[in-house]
CSV table of C-alpha atoms (C1' of nucleotides) in Angstrom, one decimal:
chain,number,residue,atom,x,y,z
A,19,UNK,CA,6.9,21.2,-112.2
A,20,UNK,CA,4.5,19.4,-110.1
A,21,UNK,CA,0.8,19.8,-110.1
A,22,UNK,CA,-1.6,18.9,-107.9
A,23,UNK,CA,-4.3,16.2,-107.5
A,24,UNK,CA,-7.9,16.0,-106.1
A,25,UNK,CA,-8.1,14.0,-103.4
A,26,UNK,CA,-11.2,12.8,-101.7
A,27,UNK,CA,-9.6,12.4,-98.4
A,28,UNK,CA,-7.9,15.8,-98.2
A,29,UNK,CA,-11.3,17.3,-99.5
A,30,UNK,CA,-13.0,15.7,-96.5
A,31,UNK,CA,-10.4,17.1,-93.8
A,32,UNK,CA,-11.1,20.6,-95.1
A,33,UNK,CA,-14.9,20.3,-95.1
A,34,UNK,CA,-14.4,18.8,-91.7
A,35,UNK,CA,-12.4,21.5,-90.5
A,36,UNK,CA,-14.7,24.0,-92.1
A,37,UNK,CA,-17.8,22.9,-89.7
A,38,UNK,CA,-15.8,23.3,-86.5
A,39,UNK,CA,-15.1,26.4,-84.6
A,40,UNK,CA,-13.3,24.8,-81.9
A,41,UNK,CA,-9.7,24.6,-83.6
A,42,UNK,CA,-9.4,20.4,-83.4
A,43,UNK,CA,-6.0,18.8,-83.0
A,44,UNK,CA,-4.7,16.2,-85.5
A,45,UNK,CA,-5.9,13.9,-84.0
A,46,UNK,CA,-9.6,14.9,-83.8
A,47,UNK,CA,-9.1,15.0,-87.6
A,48,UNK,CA,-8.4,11.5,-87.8
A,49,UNK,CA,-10.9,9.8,-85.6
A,50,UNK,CA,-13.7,12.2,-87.7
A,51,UNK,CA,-12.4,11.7,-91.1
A,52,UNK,CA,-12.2,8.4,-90.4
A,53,UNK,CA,-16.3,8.0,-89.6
A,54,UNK,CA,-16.2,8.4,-93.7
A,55,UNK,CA,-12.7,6.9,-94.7
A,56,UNK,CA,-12.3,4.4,-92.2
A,57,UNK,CA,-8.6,3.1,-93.9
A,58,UNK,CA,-7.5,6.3,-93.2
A,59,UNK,CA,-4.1,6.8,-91.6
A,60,UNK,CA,-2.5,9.2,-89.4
A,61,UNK,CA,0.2,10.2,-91.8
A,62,UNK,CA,-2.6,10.8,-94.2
A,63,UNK,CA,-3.7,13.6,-92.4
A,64,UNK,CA,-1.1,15.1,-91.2
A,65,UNK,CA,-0.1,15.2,-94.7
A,66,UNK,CA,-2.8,17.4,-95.9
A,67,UNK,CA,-3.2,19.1,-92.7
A,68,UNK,CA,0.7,20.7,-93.9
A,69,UNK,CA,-0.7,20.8,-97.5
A,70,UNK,CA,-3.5,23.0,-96.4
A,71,UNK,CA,-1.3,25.1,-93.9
A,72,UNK,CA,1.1,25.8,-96.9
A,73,UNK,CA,-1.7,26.4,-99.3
A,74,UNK,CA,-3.3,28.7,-96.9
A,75,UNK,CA,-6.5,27.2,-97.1
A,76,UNK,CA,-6.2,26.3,-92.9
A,77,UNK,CA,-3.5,27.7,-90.1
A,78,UNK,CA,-2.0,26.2,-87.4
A,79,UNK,CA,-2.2,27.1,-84.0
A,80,UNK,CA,0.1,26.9,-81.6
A,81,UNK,CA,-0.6,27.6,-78.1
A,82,UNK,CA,0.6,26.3,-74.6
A,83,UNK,CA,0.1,22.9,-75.8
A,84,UNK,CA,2.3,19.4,-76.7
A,85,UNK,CA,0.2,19.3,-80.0
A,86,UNK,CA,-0.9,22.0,-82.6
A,87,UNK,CA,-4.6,22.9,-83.4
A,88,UNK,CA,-5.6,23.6,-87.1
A,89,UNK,CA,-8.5,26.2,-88.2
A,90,UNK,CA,-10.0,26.9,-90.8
A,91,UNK,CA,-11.1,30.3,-90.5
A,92,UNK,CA,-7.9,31.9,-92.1
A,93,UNK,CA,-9.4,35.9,-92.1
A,94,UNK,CA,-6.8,37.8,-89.0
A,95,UNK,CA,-8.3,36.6,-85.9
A,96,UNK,CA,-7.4,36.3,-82.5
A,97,UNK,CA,-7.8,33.1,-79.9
A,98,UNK,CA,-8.6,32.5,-76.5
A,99,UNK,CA,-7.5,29.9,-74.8
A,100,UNK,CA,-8.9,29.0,-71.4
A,101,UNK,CA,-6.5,27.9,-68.4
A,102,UNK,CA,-8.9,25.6,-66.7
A,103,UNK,CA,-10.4,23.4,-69.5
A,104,UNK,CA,-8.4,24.5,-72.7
A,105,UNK,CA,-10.8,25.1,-74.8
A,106,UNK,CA,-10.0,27.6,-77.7
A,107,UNK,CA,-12.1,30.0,-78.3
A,108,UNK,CA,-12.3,32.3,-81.8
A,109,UNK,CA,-12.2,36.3,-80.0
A,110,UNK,CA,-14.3,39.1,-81.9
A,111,UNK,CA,-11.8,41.9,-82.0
A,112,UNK,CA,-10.3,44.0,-84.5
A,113,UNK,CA,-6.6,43.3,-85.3
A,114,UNK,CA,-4.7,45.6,-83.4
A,115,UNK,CA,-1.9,46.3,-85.3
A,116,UNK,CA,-1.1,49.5,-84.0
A,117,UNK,CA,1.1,47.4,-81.6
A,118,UNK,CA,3.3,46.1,-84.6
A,119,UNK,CA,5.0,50.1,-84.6
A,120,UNK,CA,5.1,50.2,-81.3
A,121,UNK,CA,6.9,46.9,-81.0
A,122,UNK,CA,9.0,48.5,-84.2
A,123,UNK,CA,10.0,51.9,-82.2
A,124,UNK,CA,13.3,50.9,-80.4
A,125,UNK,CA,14.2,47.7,-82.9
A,126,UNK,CA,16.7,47.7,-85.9
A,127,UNK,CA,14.6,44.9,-87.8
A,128,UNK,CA,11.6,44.9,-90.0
A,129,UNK,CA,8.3,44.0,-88.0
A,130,UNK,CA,6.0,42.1,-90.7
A,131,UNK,CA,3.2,41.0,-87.9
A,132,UNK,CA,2.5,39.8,-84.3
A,133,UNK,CA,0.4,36.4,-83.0
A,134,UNK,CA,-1.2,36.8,-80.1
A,135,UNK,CA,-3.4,34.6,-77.7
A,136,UNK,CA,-5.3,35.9,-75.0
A,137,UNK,CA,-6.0,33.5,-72.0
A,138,UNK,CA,-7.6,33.4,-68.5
A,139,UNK,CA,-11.4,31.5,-67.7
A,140,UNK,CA,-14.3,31.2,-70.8
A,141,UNK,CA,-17.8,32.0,-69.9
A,142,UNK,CA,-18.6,27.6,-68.5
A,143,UNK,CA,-15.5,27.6,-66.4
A,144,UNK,CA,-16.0,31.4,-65.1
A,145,UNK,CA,-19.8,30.0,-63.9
A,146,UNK,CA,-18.6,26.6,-62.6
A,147,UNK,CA,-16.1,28.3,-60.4
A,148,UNK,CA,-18.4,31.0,-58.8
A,149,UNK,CA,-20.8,28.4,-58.1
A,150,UNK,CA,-17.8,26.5,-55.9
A,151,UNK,CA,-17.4,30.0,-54.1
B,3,UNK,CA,5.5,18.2,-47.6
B,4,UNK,CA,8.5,18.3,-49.4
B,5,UNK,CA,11.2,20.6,-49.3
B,6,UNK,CA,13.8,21.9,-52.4
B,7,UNK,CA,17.5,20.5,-51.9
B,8,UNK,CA,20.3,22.4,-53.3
B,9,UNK,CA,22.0,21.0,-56.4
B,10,UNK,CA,24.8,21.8,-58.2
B,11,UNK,CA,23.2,21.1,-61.7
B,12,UNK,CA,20.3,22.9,-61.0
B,13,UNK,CA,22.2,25.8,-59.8
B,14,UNK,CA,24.7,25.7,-62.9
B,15,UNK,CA,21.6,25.3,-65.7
B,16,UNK,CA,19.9,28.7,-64.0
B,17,UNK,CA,23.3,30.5,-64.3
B,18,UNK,CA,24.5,29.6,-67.7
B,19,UNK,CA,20.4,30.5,-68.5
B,20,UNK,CA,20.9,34.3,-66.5
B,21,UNK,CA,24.4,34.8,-68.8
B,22,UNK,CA,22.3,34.3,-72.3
B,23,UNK,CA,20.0,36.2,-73.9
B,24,UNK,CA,19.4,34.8,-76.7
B,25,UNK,CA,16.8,32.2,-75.4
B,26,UNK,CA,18.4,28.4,-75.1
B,27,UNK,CA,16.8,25.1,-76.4
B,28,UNK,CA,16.5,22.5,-73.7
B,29,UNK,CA,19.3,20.8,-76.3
B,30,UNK,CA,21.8,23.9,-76.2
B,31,UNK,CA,21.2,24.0,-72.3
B,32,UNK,CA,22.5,20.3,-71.8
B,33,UNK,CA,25.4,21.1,-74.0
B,34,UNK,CA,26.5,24.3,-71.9
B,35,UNK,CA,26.0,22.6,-68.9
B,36,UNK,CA,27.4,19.2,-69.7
B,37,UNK,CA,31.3,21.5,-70.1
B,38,UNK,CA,31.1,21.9,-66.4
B,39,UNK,CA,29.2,18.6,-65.4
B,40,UNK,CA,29.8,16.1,-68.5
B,41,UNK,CA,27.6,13.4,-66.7
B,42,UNK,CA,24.3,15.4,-66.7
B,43,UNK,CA,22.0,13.8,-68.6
B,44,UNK,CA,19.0,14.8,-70.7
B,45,UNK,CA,16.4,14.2,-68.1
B,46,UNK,CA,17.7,15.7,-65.6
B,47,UNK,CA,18.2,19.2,-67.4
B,48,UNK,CA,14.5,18.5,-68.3
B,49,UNK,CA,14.0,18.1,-64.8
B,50,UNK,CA,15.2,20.8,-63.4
B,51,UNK,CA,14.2,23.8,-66.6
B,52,UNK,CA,10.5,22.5,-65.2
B,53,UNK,CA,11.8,23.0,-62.2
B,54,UNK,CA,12.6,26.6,-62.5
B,55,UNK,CA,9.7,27.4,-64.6
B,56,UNK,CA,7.1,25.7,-62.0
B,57,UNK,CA,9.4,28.3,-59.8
B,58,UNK,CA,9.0,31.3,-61.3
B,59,UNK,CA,13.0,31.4,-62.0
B,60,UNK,CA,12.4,31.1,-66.0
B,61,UNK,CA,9.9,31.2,-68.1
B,62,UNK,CA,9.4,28.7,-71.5
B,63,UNK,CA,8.8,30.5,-74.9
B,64,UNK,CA,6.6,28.6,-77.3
B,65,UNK,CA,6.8,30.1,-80.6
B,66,UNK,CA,6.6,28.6,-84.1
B,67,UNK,CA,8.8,25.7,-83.5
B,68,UNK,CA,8.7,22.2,-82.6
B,69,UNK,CA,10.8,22.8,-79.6
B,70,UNK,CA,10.5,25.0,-76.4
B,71,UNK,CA,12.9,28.1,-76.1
B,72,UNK,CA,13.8,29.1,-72.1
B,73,UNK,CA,14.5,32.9,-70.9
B,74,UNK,CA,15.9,33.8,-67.6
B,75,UNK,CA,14.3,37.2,-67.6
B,76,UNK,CA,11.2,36.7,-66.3
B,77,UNK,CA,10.0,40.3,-66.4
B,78,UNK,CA,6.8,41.0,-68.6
B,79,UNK,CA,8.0,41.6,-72.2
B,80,UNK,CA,7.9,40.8,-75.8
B,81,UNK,CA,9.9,38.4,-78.0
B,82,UNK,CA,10.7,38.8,-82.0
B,83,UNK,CA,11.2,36.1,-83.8
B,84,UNK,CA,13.4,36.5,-87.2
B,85,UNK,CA,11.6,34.4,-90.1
B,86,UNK,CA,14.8,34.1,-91.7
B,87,UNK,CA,17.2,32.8,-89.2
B,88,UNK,CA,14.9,31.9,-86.8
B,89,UNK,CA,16.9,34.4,-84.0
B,90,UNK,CA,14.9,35.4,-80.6
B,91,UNK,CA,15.3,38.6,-79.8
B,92,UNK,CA,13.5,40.9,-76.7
B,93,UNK,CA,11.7,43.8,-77.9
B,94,UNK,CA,12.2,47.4,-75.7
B,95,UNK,CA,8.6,47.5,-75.8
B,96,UNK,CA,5.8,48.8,-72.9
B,97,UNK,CA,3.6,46.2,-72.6
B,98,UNK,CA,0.1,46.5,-73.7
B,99,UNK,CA,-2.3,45.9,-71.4
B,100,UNK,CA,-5.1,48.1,-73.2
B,101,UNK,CA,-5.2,44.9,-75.9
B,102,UNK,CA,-7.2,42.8,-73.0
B,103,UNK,CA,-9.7,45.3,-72.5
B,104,UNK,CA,-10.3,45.1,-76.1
B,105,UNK,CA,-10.4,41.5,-76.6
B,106,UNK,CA,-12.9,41.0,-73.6
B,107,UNK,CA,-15.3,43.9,-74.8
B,108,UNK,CA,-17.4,41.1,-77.4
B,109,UNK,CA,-16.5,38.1,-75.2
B,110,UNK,CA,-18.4,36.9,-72.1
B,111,UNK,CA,-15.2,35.2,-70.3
B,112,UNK,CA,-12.6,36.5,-68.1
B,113,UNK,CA,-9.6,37.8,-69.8
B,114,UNK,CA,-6.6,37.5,-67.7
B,115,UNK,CA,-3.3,38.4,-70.3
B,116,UNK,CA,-2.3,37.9,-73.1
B,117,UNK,CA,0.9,36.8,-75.0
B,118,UNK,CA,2.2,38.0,-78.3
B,119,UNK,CA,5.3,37.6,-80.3
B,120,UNK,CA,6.5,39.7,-83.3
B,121,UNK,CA,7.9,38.3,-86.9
B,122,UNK,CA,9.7,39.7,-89.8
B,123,UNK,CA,13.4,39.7,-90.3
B,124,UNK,CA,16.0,40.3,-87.5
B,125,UNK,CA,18.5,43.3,-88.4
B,126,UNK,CA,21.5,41.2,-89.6
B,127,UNK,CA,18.9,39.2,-92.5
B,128,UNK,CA,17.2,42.7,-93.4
B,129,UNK,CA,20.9,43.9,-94.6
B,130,UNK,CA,21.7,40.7,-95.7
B,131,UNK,CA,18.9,40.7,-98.3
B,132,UNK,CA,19.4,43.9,-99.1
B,133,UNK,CA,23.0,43.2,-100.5
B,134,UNK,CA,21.5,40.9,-102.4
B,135,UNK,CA,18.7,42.4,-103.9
C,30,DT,C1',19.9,8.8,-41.8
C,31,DT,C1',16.5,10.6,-44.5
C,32,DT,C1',14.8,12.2,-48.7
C,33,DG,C1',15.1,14.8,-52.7
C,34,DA,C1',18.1,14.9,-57.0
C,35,DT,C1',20.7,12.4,-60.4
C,36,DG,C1',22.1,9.3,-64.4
C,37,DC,C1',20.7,6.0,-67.3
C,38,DA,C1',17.6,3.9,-70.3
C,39,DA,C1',13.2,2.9,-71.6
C,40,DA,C1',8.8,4.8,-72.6
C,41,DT,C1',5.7,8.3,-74.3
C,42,DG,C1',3.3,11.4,-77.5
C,43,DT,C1',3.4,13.9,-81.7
C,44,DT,C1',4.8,14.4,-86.2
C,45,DT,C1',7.4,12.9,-90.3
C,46,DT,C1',9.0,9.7,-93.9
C,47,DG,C1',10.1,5.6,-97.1
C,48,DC,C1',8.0,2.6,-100.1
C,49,DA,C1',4.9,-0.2,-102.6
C,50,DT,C1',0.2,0.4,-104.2
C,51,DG,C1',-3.9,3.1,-105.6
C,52,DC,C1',-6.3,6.5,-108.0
C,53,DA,C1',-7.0,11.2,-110.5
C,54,DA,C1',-6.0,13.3,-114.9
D,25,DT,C1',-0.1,5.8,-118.8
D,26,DT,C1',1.9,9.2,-115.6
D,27,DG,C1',2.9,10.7,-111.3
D,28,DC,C1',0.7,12.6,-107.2
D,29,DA,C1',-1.7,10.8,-103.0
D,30,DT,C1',-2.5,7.0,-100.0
D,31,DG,C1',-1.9,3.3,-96.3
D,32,DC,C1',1.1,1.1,-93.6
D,33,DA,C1',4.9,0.8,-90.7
D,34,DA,C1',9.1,2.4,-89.2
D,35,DA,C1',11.7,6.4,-87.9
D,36,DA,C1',12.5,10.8,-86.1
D,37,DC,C1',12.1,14.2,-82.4
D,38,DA,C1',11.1,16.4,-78.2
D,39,DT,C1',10.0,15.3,-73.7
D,40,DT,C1',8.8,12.5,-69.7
D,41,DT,C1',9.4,8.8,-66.4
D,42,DG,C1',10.8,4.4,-63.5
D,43,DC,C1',14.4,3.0,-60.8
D,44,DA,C1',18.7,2.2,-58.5
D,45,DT,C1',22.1,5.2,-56.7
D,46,DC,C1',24.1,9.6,-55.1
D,47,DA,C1',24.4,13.5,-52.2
D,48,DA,C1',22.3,17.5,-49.5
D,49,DA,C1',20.6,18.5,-44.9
DNA sequence: TTTGATGCAAATGTTTTGCATGCAA
DNA sequence: TTGCATGCAAAACATTTGCATCAAA
């Protein structure tokens, strides 16, 4: 059996992604960890990015992107993700799970859950663009 | 400007993707396609899935994995994904449109859609685990 | 003939991994 | 001292792209 080991670095990526709402890539992690632990490497991180993932302590989110984001805010929660600039955005909303029988109704399988993303323009871009009007 | 020229590959990739339903890899469309035309390469099947999707023909699935998933039926519906096998299945399911309203009602953006997939196990894993159980 | 599409291979971007060394327990 | 975690570099993947050639119009 195999146990598990503080680790200042891994301690620091969590704190790190604990002060951010804006769902950083793995590479944000890096170039901020690395203000503190500047030997740091890549694989480091990615590391304990998966540790944390699998320890439920962060999730990973994958949207309509080449690279994954990783949050730490692991209550139910929905995203936003804006078409002109990206950004992704943490959506006050109670789970709507209702959707989970419905999606259930006229399949043969077990439904455990759903992930869902809503996107279209946040408040910035919605403002930059009427102002172009 | 720049007009679309007919080709055989491109033709061949949308057809084999119309005859499946069980939402190809970019990998399992070269090797279908690659029976009829054994020169195609990679690039070109990457090409030309782009292609269609930029189109309108096809639509690309991102889900939990690290590669994209393609689906000839681009009408507005829901996918399952089996945490088992990993199978994608469509879901008889009305979409539900009510879900925006909700998510923009604390949220000072423009919500344009959404996109959801389901997870649990697939029909064949649910008995399968139950034989074993 | 013109120009978009192809095949090939090299390049890219993201993530993972092998291994010797470092550090927590 | 033990063995998990690290740093580094190489490898693994999925996807994209440059370029000479091919083929549709």
């Amino acid at each position: 059996m195999k146990s598990v080991k503080f680790s200042r670095q891994r301690e620091c990526i969590k704190n790190y992604l604990m002060s951010r709402k804006d769902h950083p890539t793995a590479d944000m992690v890096y170039e901020a960890v690395r203000q503190e632990y500047p030997n740091i490497s890549l694989g480091t991180v990615y590391r304990n990015l998966n540790f944390l993932v699998e320890h439920g302590d962060i999730i990973k989110i994958r949207c309509d992107e080449s690279c994954d984001r990783f949050d730490a805010n692991i209550s139910k929660h929905y995203h936003f993700i804006c078409r002109n600039c990206g950004r992704v955005i943490d959506l006050e909303m109670i789970p709507v799970d209702h959707i989970d029988v419905l999606a259930g109704e006229h399949f043969s399988g077990v439904i455990e859950g759903h992930q869902a993303f809503f996107y279209g323009l946040c408040e910035v871009c919605k403002n930059s663009q009427t102002e172009k009007s």
